[in-house]
PDB file of C-alpha atoms in Angstrom:
ATOM      1  CA  MET A   1     -36.000  25.570 -34.420  1.00  0.00           C
ATOM      2  CA  SER A   2     -36.265  29.238 -33.542  1.00  0.00           C
ATOM      3  CA  GLN A   3     -38.507  30.405 -30.737  1.00  0.00           C
ATOM      4  CA  SER A   4     -41.013  33.175 -31.326  1.00  0.00           C
ATOM      5  CA  ARG A   5     -42.937  35.396 -28.938  1.00  0.00           C
ATOM      6  CA  HIS A   6     -44.773  38.711 -28.870  1.00  0.00           C
ATOM      7  CA  VAL A   7     -43.981  41.629 -26.557  1.00  0.00           C
ATOM      8  CA  PRO A   8     -45.871  44.949 -26.829  1.00  0.00           C
ATOM      9  CA  VAL A   9     -42.706  47.099 -26.678  1.00  0.00           C
ATOM     10  CA  VAL A  10     -39.106  46.179 -27.413  1.00  0.00           C
ATOM     11  CA  ILE A  11     -36.215  48.507 -26.590  1.00  0.00           C
ATOM     12  CA  VAL A  12     -32.943  47.771 -28.361  1.00  0.00           C
ATOM     13  CA  GLY A  13     -29.950  49.200 -26.515  1.00  0.00           C
ATOM     14  CA  GLY A  14     -29.177  49.443 -22.819  1.00  0.00           C
ATOM     15  CA  GLY A  15     -27.444  52.807 -22.585  1.00  0.00           C
ATOM     16  CA  PRO A  16     -28.916  55.844 -20.787  1.00  0.00           C
ATOM     17  CA  ALA A  17     -31.620  56.313 -23.453  1.00  0.00           C
ATOM     18  CA  GLY A  18     -32.727  52.691 -23.476  1.00  0.00           C
ATOM     19  CA  LEU A  19     -32.630  52.262 -19.704  1.00  0.00           C
ATOM     20  CA  THR A  20     -34.559  55.499 -19.163  1.00  0.00           C
ATOM     21  CA  ALA A  21     -37.200  54.423 -21.682  1.00  0.00           C
ATOM     22  CA  ALA A  22     -37.480  51.086 -19.887  1.00  0.00           C
ATOM     23  CA  ILE A  23     -37.768  52.714 -16.452  1.00  0.00           C
ATOM     24  CA  TYR A  24     -40.464  55.127 -17.620  1.00  0.00           C
ATOM     25  CA  GLY A  25     -42.213  52.364 -19.524  1.00  0.00           C
ATOM     26  CA  VAL A  26     -42.604  49.866 -16.678  1.00  0.00           C
ATOM     27  CA  ARG A  27     -43.663  52.663 -14.350  1.00  0.00           C
ATOM     28  CA  SER A  28     -46.430  53.425 -16.863  1.00  0.00           C
ATOM     29  CA  GLY A  29     -47.550  49.808 -16.803  1.00  0.00           C
ATOM     30  CA  ILE A  30     -46.239  48.916 -20.259  1.00  0.00           C
ATOM     31  CA  GLU A  31     -45.056  45.365 -20.838  1.00  0.00           C
ATOM     32  CA  LEU A  32     -41.631  45.559 -22.433  1.00  0.00           C
ATOM     33  CA  ILE A  33     -38.205  43.984 -22.748  1.00  0.00           C
ATOM     34  CA  LEU A  34     -34.803  45.570 -23.269  1.00  0.00           C
ATOM     35  CA  ILE A  35     -32.228  43.885 -25.513  1.00  0.00           C
ATOM     36  CA  GLU A  36     -28.550  44.728 -24.972  1.00  0.00           C
ATOM     37  CA  ARG A  37     -25.714  43.127 -26.926  1.00  0.00           C
ATOM     38  CA  GLY A  38     -22.874  44.212 -24.635  1.00  0.00           C
ATOM     39  CA  VAL A  39     -22.698  45.925 -21.261  1.00  0.00           C
ATOM     40  CA  PRO A  40     -25.681  47.934 -19.959  1.00  0.00           C
ATOM     41  CA  GLY A  41     -24.651  51.567 -19.843  1.00  0.00           C
ATOM     42  CA  GLY A  42     -23.212  51.731 -23.347  1.00  0.00           C
ATOM     43  CA  GLN A  43     -20.521  54.366 -23.845  1.00  0.00           C
ATOM     44  CA  VAL A  44     -21.179  55.631 -20.321  1.00  0.00           C
ATOM     45  CA  PHE A  45     -19.707  52.422 -18.934  1.00  0.00           C
ATOM     46  CA  ILE A  46     -16.255  53.166 -20.382  1.00  0.00           C
ATOM     47  CA  ALA A  47     -16.148  56.792 -19.213  1.00  0.00           C
ATOM     48  CA  ASP A  48     -13.543  57.390 -16.510  1.00  0.00           C
ATOM     49  CA  ARG A  49     -15.245  60.324 -14.829  1.00  0.00           C
ATOM     50  CA  ILE A  50     -18.554  62.093 -15.477  1.00  0.00           C
ATOM     51  CA  GLU A  51     -18.850  65.575 -14.057  1.00  0.00           C
ATOM     52  CA  ASN A  52     -21.637  67.153 -16.120  1.00  0.00           C
ATOM     53  CA  TYR A  53     -24.572  64.920 -15.183  1.00  0.00           C
ATOM     54  CA  PRO A  54     -26.887  66.611 -12.663  1.00  0.00           C
ATOM     55  CA  GLY A  55     -27.089  65.225  -9.151  1.00  0.00           C
ATOM     56  CA  PHE A  56     -23.447  64.263  -8.674  1.00  0.00           C
ATOM     57  CA  PRO A  57     -21.565  67.354  -7.473  1.00  0.00           C
ATOM     58  CA  GLU A  58     -18.365  65.375  -6.913  1.00  0.00           C
ATOM     59  CA  GLY A  59     -18.696  63.544 -10.226  1.00  0.00           C
ATOM     60  CA  ILE A  60     -19.244  59.821 -10.738  1.00  0.00           C
ATOM     61  CA  SER A  61     -17.443  57.090 -12.646  1.00  0.00           C
ATOM     62  CA  GLY A  62     -19.006  55.719 -15.816  1.00  0.00           C
ATOM     63  CA  PRO A  63     -19.261  52.139 -14.521  1.00  0.00           C
ATOM     64  CA  GLU A  64     -20.938  53.286 -11.288  1.00  0.00           C
ATOM     65  CA  LEU A  65     -23.527  55.424 -13.082  1.00  0.00           C
ATOM     66  CA  SER A  66     -24.221  52.562 -15.507  1.00  0.00           C
ATOM     67  CA  ASP A  67     -24.650  50.094 -12.642  1.00  0.00           C
ATOM     68  CA  ARG A  68     -27.021  52.457 -10.841  1.00  0.00           C
ATOM     69  CA  MET A  69     -29.197  52.914 -13.934  1.00  0.00           C
ATOM     70  CA  LYS A  70     -29.298  49.156 -14.554  1.00  0.00           C
ATOM     71  CA  ALA A  71     -30.065  48.403 -10.892  1.00  0.00           C
ATOM     72  CA  GLN A  72     -32.928  50.900 -10.876  1.00  0.00           C
ATOM     73  CA  ALA A  73     -34.408  49.410 -14.044  1.00  0.00           C
ATOM     74  CA  GLU A  74     -34.183  45.844 -12.728  1.00  0.00           C
ATOM     75  CA  ARG A  75     -35.629  46.818  -9.349  1.00  0.00           C
ATOM     76  CA  LEU A  76     -38.680  48.146 -11.160  1.00  0.00           C
ATOM     77  CA  GLY A  77     -39.042  44.891 -13.077  1.00  0.00           C
ATOM     78  CA  VAL A  78     -37.382  45.618 -16.431  1.00  0.00           C
ATOM     79  CA  LYS A  79     -36.454  42.387 -18.226  1.00  0.00           C
ATOM     80  CA  ILE A  80     -33.020  42.718 -19.814  1.00  0.00           C
ATOM     81  CA  ILE A  81     -32.022  40.198 -22.484  1.00  0.00           C
ATOM     82  CA  MET A  82     -28.367  39.887 -23.434  1.00  0.00           C
ATOM     83  CA  ASP A  83     -28.478  39.289 -27.187  1.00  0.00           C
ATOM     84  CA  ARG A  84     -27.896  41.022 -30.521  1.00  0.00           C
ATOM     85  CA  VAL A  85     -30.524  42.059 -33.060  1.00  0.00           C
ATOM     86  CA  LYS A  86     -29.559  40.753 -36.499  1.00  0.00           C
ATOM     87  CA  SER A  87     -32.454  42.213 -38.490  1.00  0.00           C
ATOM     88  CA  VAL A  88     -35.799  43.956 -38.295  1.00  0.00           C
ATOM     89  CA  ALA A  89     -38.744  43.352 -40.620  1.00  0.00           C
ATOM     90  CA  VAL A  90     -41.953  45.379 -40.791  1.00  0.00           C
ATOM     91  CA  ALA A  91     -45.306  43.962 -41.893  1.00  0.00           C
ATOM     92  CA  GLY A  92     -48.097  46.471 -41.445  1.00  0.00           C
ATOM     93  CA  ASP A  93     -47.899  47.676 -37.856  1.00  0.00           C
ATOM     94  CA  ALA A  94     -46.032  44.583 -36.656  1.00  0.00           C
ATOM     95  CA  LYS A  95     -42.260  44.557 -36.241  1.00  0.00           C
ATOM     96  CA  LYS A  96     -40.297  41.307 -36.193  1.00  0.00           C
ATOM     97  CA  LEU A  97     -36.809  41.130 -34.690  1.00  0.00           C
ATOM     98  CA  ALA A  98     -34.424  38.273 -35.454  1.00  0.00           C
ATOM     99  CA  LEU A  99     -31.886  37.756 -32.673  1.00  0.00           C
ATOM    100  CA  GLU A 100     -28.441  36.215 -32.854  1.00  0.00           C
ATOM    101  CA  SER A 101     -29.553  33.494 -30.438  1.00  0.00           C
ATOM    102  CA  GLY A 102     -32.121  32.350 -32.974  1.00  0.00           C
ATOM    103  CA  GLU A 103     -35.131  33.768 -31.157  1.00  0.00           C
ATOM    104  CA  GLU A 104     -37.697  35.859 -33.001  1.00  0.00           C
ATOM    105  CA  ILE A 105     -39.653  38.579 -31.233  1.00  0.00           C
ATOM    106  CA  THR A 106     -42.586  40.546 -32.606  1.00  0.00           C
ATOM    107  CA  CYS A 107     -43.741  43.822 -31.127  1.00  0.00           C
ATOM    108  CA  ASP A 108     -46.165  46.673 -31.698  1.00  0.00           C
ATOM    109  CA  ALA A 109     -43.659  49.425 -30.887  1.00  0.00           C
ATOM    110  CA  LEU A 110     -39.892  49.385 -31.246  1.00  0.00           C
ATOM    111  CA  ILE A 111     -37.481  51.853 -29.622  1.00  0.00           C
ATOM    112  CA  ILE A 112     -34.000  51.843 -31.127  1.00  0.00           C
ATOM    113  CA  ALA A 113     -31.447  53.150 -28.641  1.00  0.00           C
ATOM    114  CA  THR A 114     -28.319  51.351 -29.827  1.00  0.00           C
ATOM    115  CA  GLY A 115     -26.009  54.366 -29.615  1.00  0.00           C
ATOM    116  CA  SER A 116     -22.712  54.425 -31.466  1.00  0.00           C
ATOM    117  CA  THR A 117     -19.306  52.771 -31.538  1.00  0.00           C
ATOM    118  CA  PRO A 118     -15.782  54.148 -32.150  1.00  0.00           C
ATOM    119  CA  LYS A 119     -14.692  54.543 -35.761  1.00  0.00           C
ATOM    120  CA  LYS A 120     -11.664  52.599 -36.974  1.00  0.00           C
ATOM    121  CA  LEU A 121      -8.683  54.026 -38.843  1.00  0.00           C
ATOM    122  CA  GLY A 122      -8.763  51.177 -41.336  1.00  0.00           C
ATOM    123  CA  VAL A 123      -4.964  50.949 -41.666  1.00  0.00           C
ATOM    124  CA  PRO A 124      -2.702  47.873 -41.756  1.00  0.00           C
ATOM    125  CA  GLY A 125      -1.949  46.488 -38.313  1.00  0.00           C
ATOM    126  CA  GLU A 126      -5.008  47.990 -36.616  1.00  0.00           C
ATOM    127  CA  SER A 127      -7.114  44.831 -36.463  1.00  0.00           C
ATOM    128  CA  LYS A 128      -4.147  42.539 -35.908  1.00  0.00           C
ATOM    129  CA  LEU A 129      -2.905  44.506 -32.898  1.00  0.00           C
ATOM    130  CA  TRP A 130      -6.260  45.352 -31.364  1.00  0.00           C
ATOM    131  CA  GLY A 131      -5.961  44.532 -27.665  1.00  0.00           C
ATOM    132  CA  ARG A 132      -2.185  44.353 -28.020  1.00  0.00           C
ATOM    133  CA  GLY A 133      -1.468  48.050 -28.000  1.00  0.00           C
ATOM    134  CA  VAL A 134      -4.345  49.309 -30.148  1.00  0.00           C
ATOM    135  CA  SER A 135      -7.221  50.637 -28.055  1.00  0.00           C
ATOM    136  CA  TYR A 136     -10.350  52.765 -28.437  1.00  0.00           C
ATOM    137  CA  CYS A 137     -10.850  53.279 -24.699  1.00  0.00           C
ATOM    138  CA  ALA A 138      -8.283  55.037 -22.530  1.00  0.00           C
ATOM    139  CA  THR A 139     -10.379  54.402 -19.434  1.00  0.00           C
ATOM    140  CA  CYS A 140     -10.365  50.670 -20.101  1.00  0.00           C
ATOM    141  CA  ASP A 141      -6.733  50.231 -21.132  1.00  0.00           C
ATOM    142  CA  GLY A 142      -4.773  53.279 -19.970  1.00  0.00           C
ATOM    143  CA  ASN A 143      -3.504  51.538 -16.859  1.00  0.00           C
ATOM    144  CA  PHE A 144      -1.649  48.992 -19.006  1.00  0.00           C
ATOM    145  CA  PHE A 145       0.639  51.756 -20.259  1.00  0.00           C
ATOM    146  CA  ARG A 146       1.914  53.233 -17.010  1.00  0.00           C
ATOM    147  CA  GLY A 147       5.328  54.745 -17.597  1.00  0.00           C
ATOM    148  CA  GLN A 148       5.219  54.021 -21.329  1.00  0.00           C
ATOM    149  CA  LYS A 149       4.945  56.161 -24.449  1.00  0.00           C
ATOM    150  CA  VAL A 150       1.589  56.253 -26.221  1.00  0.00           C
ATOM    151  CA  ALA A 151      -0.036  58.057 -29.136  1.00  0.00           C
ATOM    152  CA  VAL A 152      -3.551  59.445 -29.376  1.00  0.00           C
ATOM    153  CA  VAL A 153      -5.025  59.735 -32.875  1.00  0.00           C
ATOM    154  CA  GLY A 154      -7.696  62.418 -33.332  1.00  0.00           C
ATOM    155  CA  GLY A 155      -8.284  66.108 -32.867  1.00  0.00           C
ATOM    156  CA  GLY A 156     -11.712  66.413 -31.287  1.00  0.00           C
ATOM    157  CA  ASP A 157     -12.896  66.796 -27.696  1.00  0.00           C
ATOM    158  CA  SER A 158     -12.638  63.089 -26.925  1.00  0.00           C
ATOM    159  CA  ALA A 159      -9.091  62.761 -28.251  1.00  0.00           C
ATOM    160  CA  CYS A 160      -7.815  65.713 -26.225  1.00  0.00           C
ATOM    161  CA  GLN A 161      -9.678  64.696 -23.076  1.00  0.00           C
ATOM    162  CA  GLU A 162      -8.315  61.167 -23.297  1.00  0.00           C
ATOM    163  CA  ALA A 163      -4.811  62.527 -23.909  1.00  0.00           C
ATOM    164  CA  THR A 164      -5.105  64.518 -20.675  1.00  0.00           C
ATOM    165  CA  MET A 165      -6.192  61.442 -18.772  1.00  0.00           C
ATOM    166  CA  LEU A 166      -3.404  59.321 -20.277  1.00  0.00           C
ATOM    167  CA  SER A 167      -0.819  61.960 -19.347  1.00  0.00           C
ATOM    168  CA  HIS A 168      -1.293  60.974 -15.710  1.00  0.00           C
ATOM    169  CA  LEU A 169      -0.359  57.378 -16.520  1.00  0.00           C
ATOM    170  CA  ALA A 170       2.001  57.348 -19.490  1.00  0.00           C
ATOM    171  CA  SER A 171       5.524  58.758 -19.606  1.00  0.00           C
ATOM    172  CA  GLU A 172       4.724  60.605 -22.841  1.00  0.00           C
ATOM    173  CA  VAL A 173       1.576  61.205 -24.898  1.00  0.00           C
ATOM    174  CA  VAL A 174       1.715  62.298 -28.541  1.00  0.00           C
ATOM    175  CA  ILE A 175      -1.489  63.569 -30.158  1.00  0.00           C
ATOM    176  CA  ILE A 176      -1.571  62.959 -33.914  1.00  0.00           C
ATOM    177  CA  HIS A 177      -4.082  64.971 -35.936  1.00  0.00           C
ATOM    178  CA  ARG A 178      -4.535  65.170 -39.695  1.00  0.00           C
ATOM    179  CA  ARG A 179      -5.318  68.893 -39.693  1.00  0.00           C
ATOM    180  CA  GLY A 180      -3.234  71.915 -38.766  1.00  0.00           C
ATOM    181  CA  THR A 181      -5.540  72.901 -35.916  1.00  0.00           C
ATOM    182  CA  PHE A 182      -7.540  70.887 -33.424  1.00  0.00           C
ATOM    183  CA  ARG A 183     -11.311  70.519 -33.751  1.00  0.00           C
ATOM    184  CA  ALA A 184     -11.720  70.324 -29.979  1.00  0.00           C
ATOM    185  CA  GLN A 185     -12.880  73.263 -27.904  1.00  0.00           C
ATOM    186  CA  ASP A 186     -10.028  75.598 -27.019  1.00  0.00           C
ATOM    187  CA  TYR A 187     -10.154  75.014 -23.270  1.00  0.00           C
ATOM    188  CA  ILE A 188      -9.981  71.234 -23.774  1.00  0.00           C
ATOM    189  CA  VAL A 189      -6.987  71.590 -26.128  1.00  0.00           C
ATOM    190  CA  ASN A 190      -5.244  73.958 -23.709  1.00  0.00           C
ATOM    191  CA  CYS A 191      -5.845  71.583 -20.824  1.00  0.00           C
ATOM    192  CA  ALA A 192      -4.215  68.716 -22.733  1.00  0.00           C
ATOM    193  CA  LEU A 193      -1.226  70.667 -24.028  1.00  0.00           C
ATOM    194  CA  ALA A 194      -0.620  72.185 -20.609  1.00  0.00           C
ATOM    195  CA  GLU A 195       0.483  68.758 -19.407  1.00  0.00           C
ATOM    196  CA  PRO A 196       4.306  68.697 -19.642  1.00  0.00           C
ATOM    197  CA  ASN A 197       4.392  65.194 -21.151  1.00  0.00           C
ATOM    198  CA  VAL A 198       1.817  65.851 -23.896  1.00  0.00           C
ATOM    199  CA  LYS A 199       3.042  66.762 -27.386  1.00  0.00           C
ATOM    200  CA  SER A 200       1.342  67.026 -30.759  1.00  0.00           C
ATOM    201  CA  ILE A 201       2.078  66.150 -34.379  1.00  0.00           C
ATOM    202  CA  LEU A 202      -0.258  68.017 -36.720  1.00  0.00           C
ATOM    203  CA  ASP A 203      -0.981  67.728 -40.448  1.00  0.00           C
ATOM    204  CA  SER A 204      -0.187  64.038 -40.205  1.00  0.00           C
ATOM    205  CA  VAL A 205      -1.959  60.703 -40.584  1.00  0.00           C
ATOM    206  CA  VAL A 206      -1.182  57.166 -39.461  1.00  0.00           C
ATOM    207  CA  GLU A 207      -0.556  54.935 -42.468  1.00  0.00           C
ATOM    208  CA  LYS A 208       0.365  51.759 -40.615  1.00  0.00           C
ATOM    209  CA  ILE A 209       0.497  50.406 -37.069  1.00  0.00           C
ATOM    210  CA  GLU A 210       3.637  48.335 -36.763  1.00  0.00           C
ATOM    211  CA  GLY A 211       4.572  45.430 -34.505  1.00  0.00           C
ATOM    212  CA  ASP A 212       4.532  41.645 -34.417  1.00  0.00           C
ATOM    213  CA  ASP A 213       2.913  40.692 -31.120  1.00  0.00           C
ATOM    214  CA  ALA A 214       2.450  44.228 -29.785  1.00  0.00           C
ATOM    215  CA  VAL A 215       2.508  47.808 -31.049  1.00  0.00           C
ATOM    216  CA  LYS A 216       6.064  49.032 -31.600  1.00  0.00           C
ATOM    217  CA  SER A 217       5.710  52.073 -33.866  1.00  0.00           C
ATOM    218  CA  LEU A 218       3.488  54.095 -36.181  1.00  0.00           C
ATOM    219  CA  ALA A 219       4.244  54.899 -39.811  1.00  0.00           C
ATOM    220  CA  LEU A 220       3.211  58.533 -40.349  1.00  0.00           C
ATOM    221  CA  LYS A 221       2.800  60.757 -43.380  1.00  0.00           C
ATOM    222  CA  ASN A 222       2.647  64.538 -43.445  1.00  0.00           C
ATOM    223  CA  VAL A 223      -0.422  65.389 -45.543  1.00  0.00           C
ATOM    224  CA  LYS A 224       1.066  68.701 -46.715  1.00  0.00           C
ATOM    225  CA  THR A 225       4.606  67.676 -47.623  1.00  0.00           C
ATOM    226  CA  GLY A 226       4.159  63.942 -48.128  1.00  0.00           C
ATOM    227  CA  ALA A 227       7.148  63.310 -45.867  1.00  0.00           C
ATOM    228  CA  ALA A 228       7.169  59.906 -44.171  1.00  0.00           C
ATOM    229  CA  SER A 229       8.285  59.335 -40.595  1.00  0.00           C
ATOM    230  CA  ARG A 230       8.142  56.700 -37.889  1.00  0.00           C
ATOM    231  CA  LEU A 231       7.075  57.220 -34.285  1.00  0.00           C
ATOM    232  CA  ALA A 232       8.086  54.610 -31.702  1.00  0.00           C
ATOM    233  CA  VAL A 233       5.248  54.007 -29.218  1.00  0.00           C
ATOM    234  CA  ASP A 234       4.051  51.256 -26.918  1.00  0.00           C
ATOM    235  CA  GLY A 235       0.369  51.878 -27.559  1.00  0.00           C
ATOM    236  CA  VAL A 236      -2.040  53.875 -29.709  1.00  0.00           C
ATOM    237  CA  PHE A 237      -5.464  55.149 -28.678  1.00  0.00           C
ATOM    238  CA  ILE A 238      -7.801  55.986 -31.551  1.00  0.00           C
ATOM    239  CA  PHE A 239     -10.479  58.674 -31.137  1.00  0.00           C
ATOM    240  CA  ILE A 240     -11.608  59.790 -34.610  1.00  0.00           C
ATOM    241  CA  GLY A 241     -15.338  59.854 -34.087  1.00  0.00           C
ATOM    242  CA  MET A 242     -18.252  57.510 -33.621  1.00  0.00           C
ATOM    243  CA  HIS A 243     -20.229  55.246 -35.924  1.00  0.00           C
ATOM    244  CA  PRO A 244     -23.970  54.770 -35.227  1.00  0.00           C
ATOM    245  CA  ILE A 245     -25.055  51.183 -34.617  1.00  0.00           C
ATOM    246  CA  THR A 246     -27.826  51.042 -37.191  1.00  0.00           C
ATOM    247  CA  GLU A 247     -26.818  48.187 -39.490  1.00  0.00           C
ATOM    248  CA  PHE A 248     -29.921  46.140 -38.634  1.00  0.00           C
ATOM    249  CA  ALA A 249     -32.148  49.160 -39.356  1.00  0.00           C
ATOM    250  CA  GLN A 250     -30.793  49.940 -42.829  1.00  0.00           C
ATOM    251  CA  GLY A 251     -33.543  49.789 -45.432  1.00  0.00           C
ATOM    252  CA  ILE A 252     -36.160  49.998 -42.675  1.00  0.00           C
ATOM    253  CA  VAL A 253     -36.029  53.557 -41.311  1.00  0.00           C
ATOM    254  CA  GLU A 254     -34.660  56.694 -42.949  1.00  0.00           C
ATOM    255  CA  LEU A 255     -31.002  57.340 -42.126  1.00  0.00           C
ATOM    256  CA  SER A 256     -28.704  60.323 -42.557  1.00  0.00           C
ATOM    257  CA  GLU A 257     -25.615  60.148 -44.773  1.00  0.00           C
ATOM    258  CA  GLU A 258     -23.574  59.304 -41.666  1.00  0.00           C
ATOM    259  CA  GLY A 259     -25.947  56.462 -40.787  1.00  0.00           C
ATOM    260  CA  TYR A 260     -27.809  58.110 -37.900  1.00  0.00           C
ATOM    261  CA  ILE A 261     -31.571  57.595 -37.686  1.00  0.00           C
ATOM    262  CA  LYS A 262     -33.654  60.572 -38.704  1.00  0.00           C
ATOM    263  CA  ALA A 263     -36.081  61.248 -35.867  1.00  0.00           C
ATOM    264  CA  GLY A 264     -37.487  64.404 -34.320  1.00  0.00           C
ATOM    265  CA  GLU A 265     -37.521  65.458 -30.682  1.00  0.00           C
ATOM    266  CA  ASP A 266     -40.590  63.223 -30.295  1.00  0.00           C
ATOM    267  CA  THR A 267     -38.289  60.340 -31.369  1.00  0.00           C
ATOM    268  CA  ARG A 268     -40.656  59.216 -34.147  1.00  0.00           C
ATOM    269  CA  THR A 269     -38.886  57.830 -37.211  1.00  0.00           C
ATOM    270  CA  SER A 270     -40.049  57.489 -40.803  1.00  0.00           C
ATOM    271  CA  VAL A 271     -41.789  54.210 -39.907  1.00  0.00           C
ATOM    272  CA  ARG A 272     -44.943  54.211 -37.814  1.00  0.00           C
ATOM    273  CA  GLY A 273     -44.335  52.539 -34.469  1.00  0.00           C
ATOM    274  CA  ILE A 274     -40.532  52.726 -34.599  1.00  0.00           C
ATOM    275  CA  PHE A 275     -38.789  55.304 -32.431  1.00  0.00           C
ATOM    276  CA  ALA A 276     -35.136  56.335 -32.042  1.00  0.00           C
ATOM    277  CA  ALA A 277     -33.587  57.642 -28.834  1.00  0.00           C
ATOM    278  CA  GLY A 278     -30.134  58.722 -27.752  1.00  0.00           C
ATOM    279  CA  ASP A 279     -26.907  58.927 -29.726  1.00  0.00           C
ATOM    280  CA  VAL A 280     -28.271  56.762 -32.535  1.00  0.00           C
ATOM    281  CA  ARG A 281     -30.521  59.533 -33.860  1.00  0.00           C
ATOM    282  CA  VAL A 282     -29.655  62.753 -35.680  1.00  0.00           C
ATOM    283  CA  LYS A 283     -29.291  65.427 -33.006  1.00  0.00           C
ATOM    284  CA  PRO A 284     -27.135  68.486 -32.233  1.00  0.00           C
ATOM    285  CA  ALA A 285     -25.773  67.265 -28.883  1.00  0.00           C
ATOM    286  CA  ARG A 286     -24.891  63.724 -27.811  1.00  0.00           C
ATOM    287  CA  GLN A 287     -24.696  63.793 -24.033  1.00  0.00           C
ATOM    288  CA  ILE A 288     -25.958  61.583 -21.217  1.00  0.00           C
ATOM    289  CA  ALA A 289     -28.539  64.213 -20.300  1.00  0.00           C
ATOM    290  CA  THR A 290     -29.929  64.419 -23.841  1.00  0.00           C
ATOM    291  CA  ALA A 291     -30.015  60.620 -24.103  1.00  0.00           C
ATOM    292  CA  VAL A 292     -32.010  60.391 -20.881  1.00  0.00           C
ATOM    293  CA  GLY A 293     -34.421  63.013 -22.222  1.00  0.00           C
ATOM    294  CA  ASP A 294     -34.810  61.037 -25.437  1.00  0.00           C
ATOM    295  CA  GLY A 295     -35.640  57.899 -23.469  1.00  0.00           C
ATOM    296  CA  ALA A 296     -38.441  59.635 -21.586  1.00  0.00           C
ATOM    297  CA  ASN A 297     -39.746  61.220 -24.803  1.00  0.00           C
ATOM    298  CA  ALA A 298     -39.695  57.865 -26.586  1.00  0.00           C
ATOM    299  CA  ILE A 299     -41.997  56.191 -24.050  1.00  0.00           C
ATOM    300  CA  ARG A 300     -44.381  59.141 -24.184  1.00  0.00           C
ATOM    301  CA  ALA A 301     -44.401  58.824 -27.972  1.00  0.00           C
ATOM    302  CA  VAL A 302     -45.156  55.099 -27.644  1.00  0.00           C
ATOM    303  CA  GLU A 303     -48.077  55.850 -25.321  1.00  0.00           C
ATOM    304  CA  LEU A 304     -49.497  58.348 -27.816  1.00  0.00           C
ATOM    305  CA  TYR A 305     -48.972  55.826 -30.624  1.00  0.00           C
ATOM    306  CA  PHE A 306     -50.966  53.200 -28.702  1.00  0.00           C
ATOM    307  CA  ILE A 307     -53.738  55.738 -28.047  1.00  0.00           C
ATOM    308  CA  GLU A 308     -53.845  56.550 -31.778  1.00  0.00           C
ATOM    309  CA  ARG A 309     -54.204  52.822 -32.554  1.00  0.00           C
ATOM    310  CA  GLY A 310     -56.791  52.249 -29.846  1.00  0.00           C
ATOM    311  CA  LEU A 311     -54.473  50.012 -27.831  1.00  0.00           C
ATOM    312  CA  SER A 312     -54.107  52.244 -24.763  1.00  0.00           C
ATOM    313  CA  GLY A 313     -56.491  50.116 -22.717  1.00  0.00           C
ATOM    314  CA  LYS A 314     -54.568  46.974 -23.602  1.00  0.00           C
ATOM    315  CA  TYR A 315     -51.004  48.091 -23.110  1.00  0.00           C
ATOM    316  CA  VAL A 316     -51.051  51.296 -21.058  1.00  0.00           C
TER     317      VAL A 316
END
């Protein structure tokens, strides 16, 4: 039999946006819980080095920054629940969340800060060899390929940055991109290609990842000529973009064509009492700093929402 309880505010997602919202919320006296399905910190946790977040002139590792944010939230009394939200239902102003554990939670205000996850190529061999040469995180798995040959699939900032990082570990790094020019910023591309062991194959796509128990090679196709080729590699790192984690919110709040939640700078969505913060919402820049700003804005929006409903004396 499922358990059910009511909490004034529920935050879904424990990345920078969710943790900031939680920190600001408890400091404002709001009773809340934060639900995280994986590791607090989100995509920050898998970042090797962060050098553009204010306050750390020497830079800071992703895991350390994540741990610091989580520690600060817990010190202030934030309750973090490790679980996954399966669905959300709205009845009037009440929101009901069904969790994977079987628990049901109702709330007056819901902040969705679930972020995004790496997109998959969707080619044969990708799922089978995941964790056996197929990776979506160079920071997590790069060390396994010291002195070996690896491929990086993608042409954006992340792909080129990860290729640069991998060049310090692998014997050779080959960037495979389906277009004739990279989408990444010029200085990031130049930085990657300046490494003597980084090469590129353009106008090409991966059609199959080959290997029995581990990655052995990639079947490639030139999109202009149709010519097929095979590239022997020990590992392949895929960086072709991100997919917003909004499956449980589909049919509830308005989404963009790409699946991101439509919400303004005040984080309010199309549904009264539901807010979206961080990388999960439509926004021009997805950075740690903007996610943190969203988290602070989301709690302010919740406070105003409670005032509008006459609940400020009860919850704030």
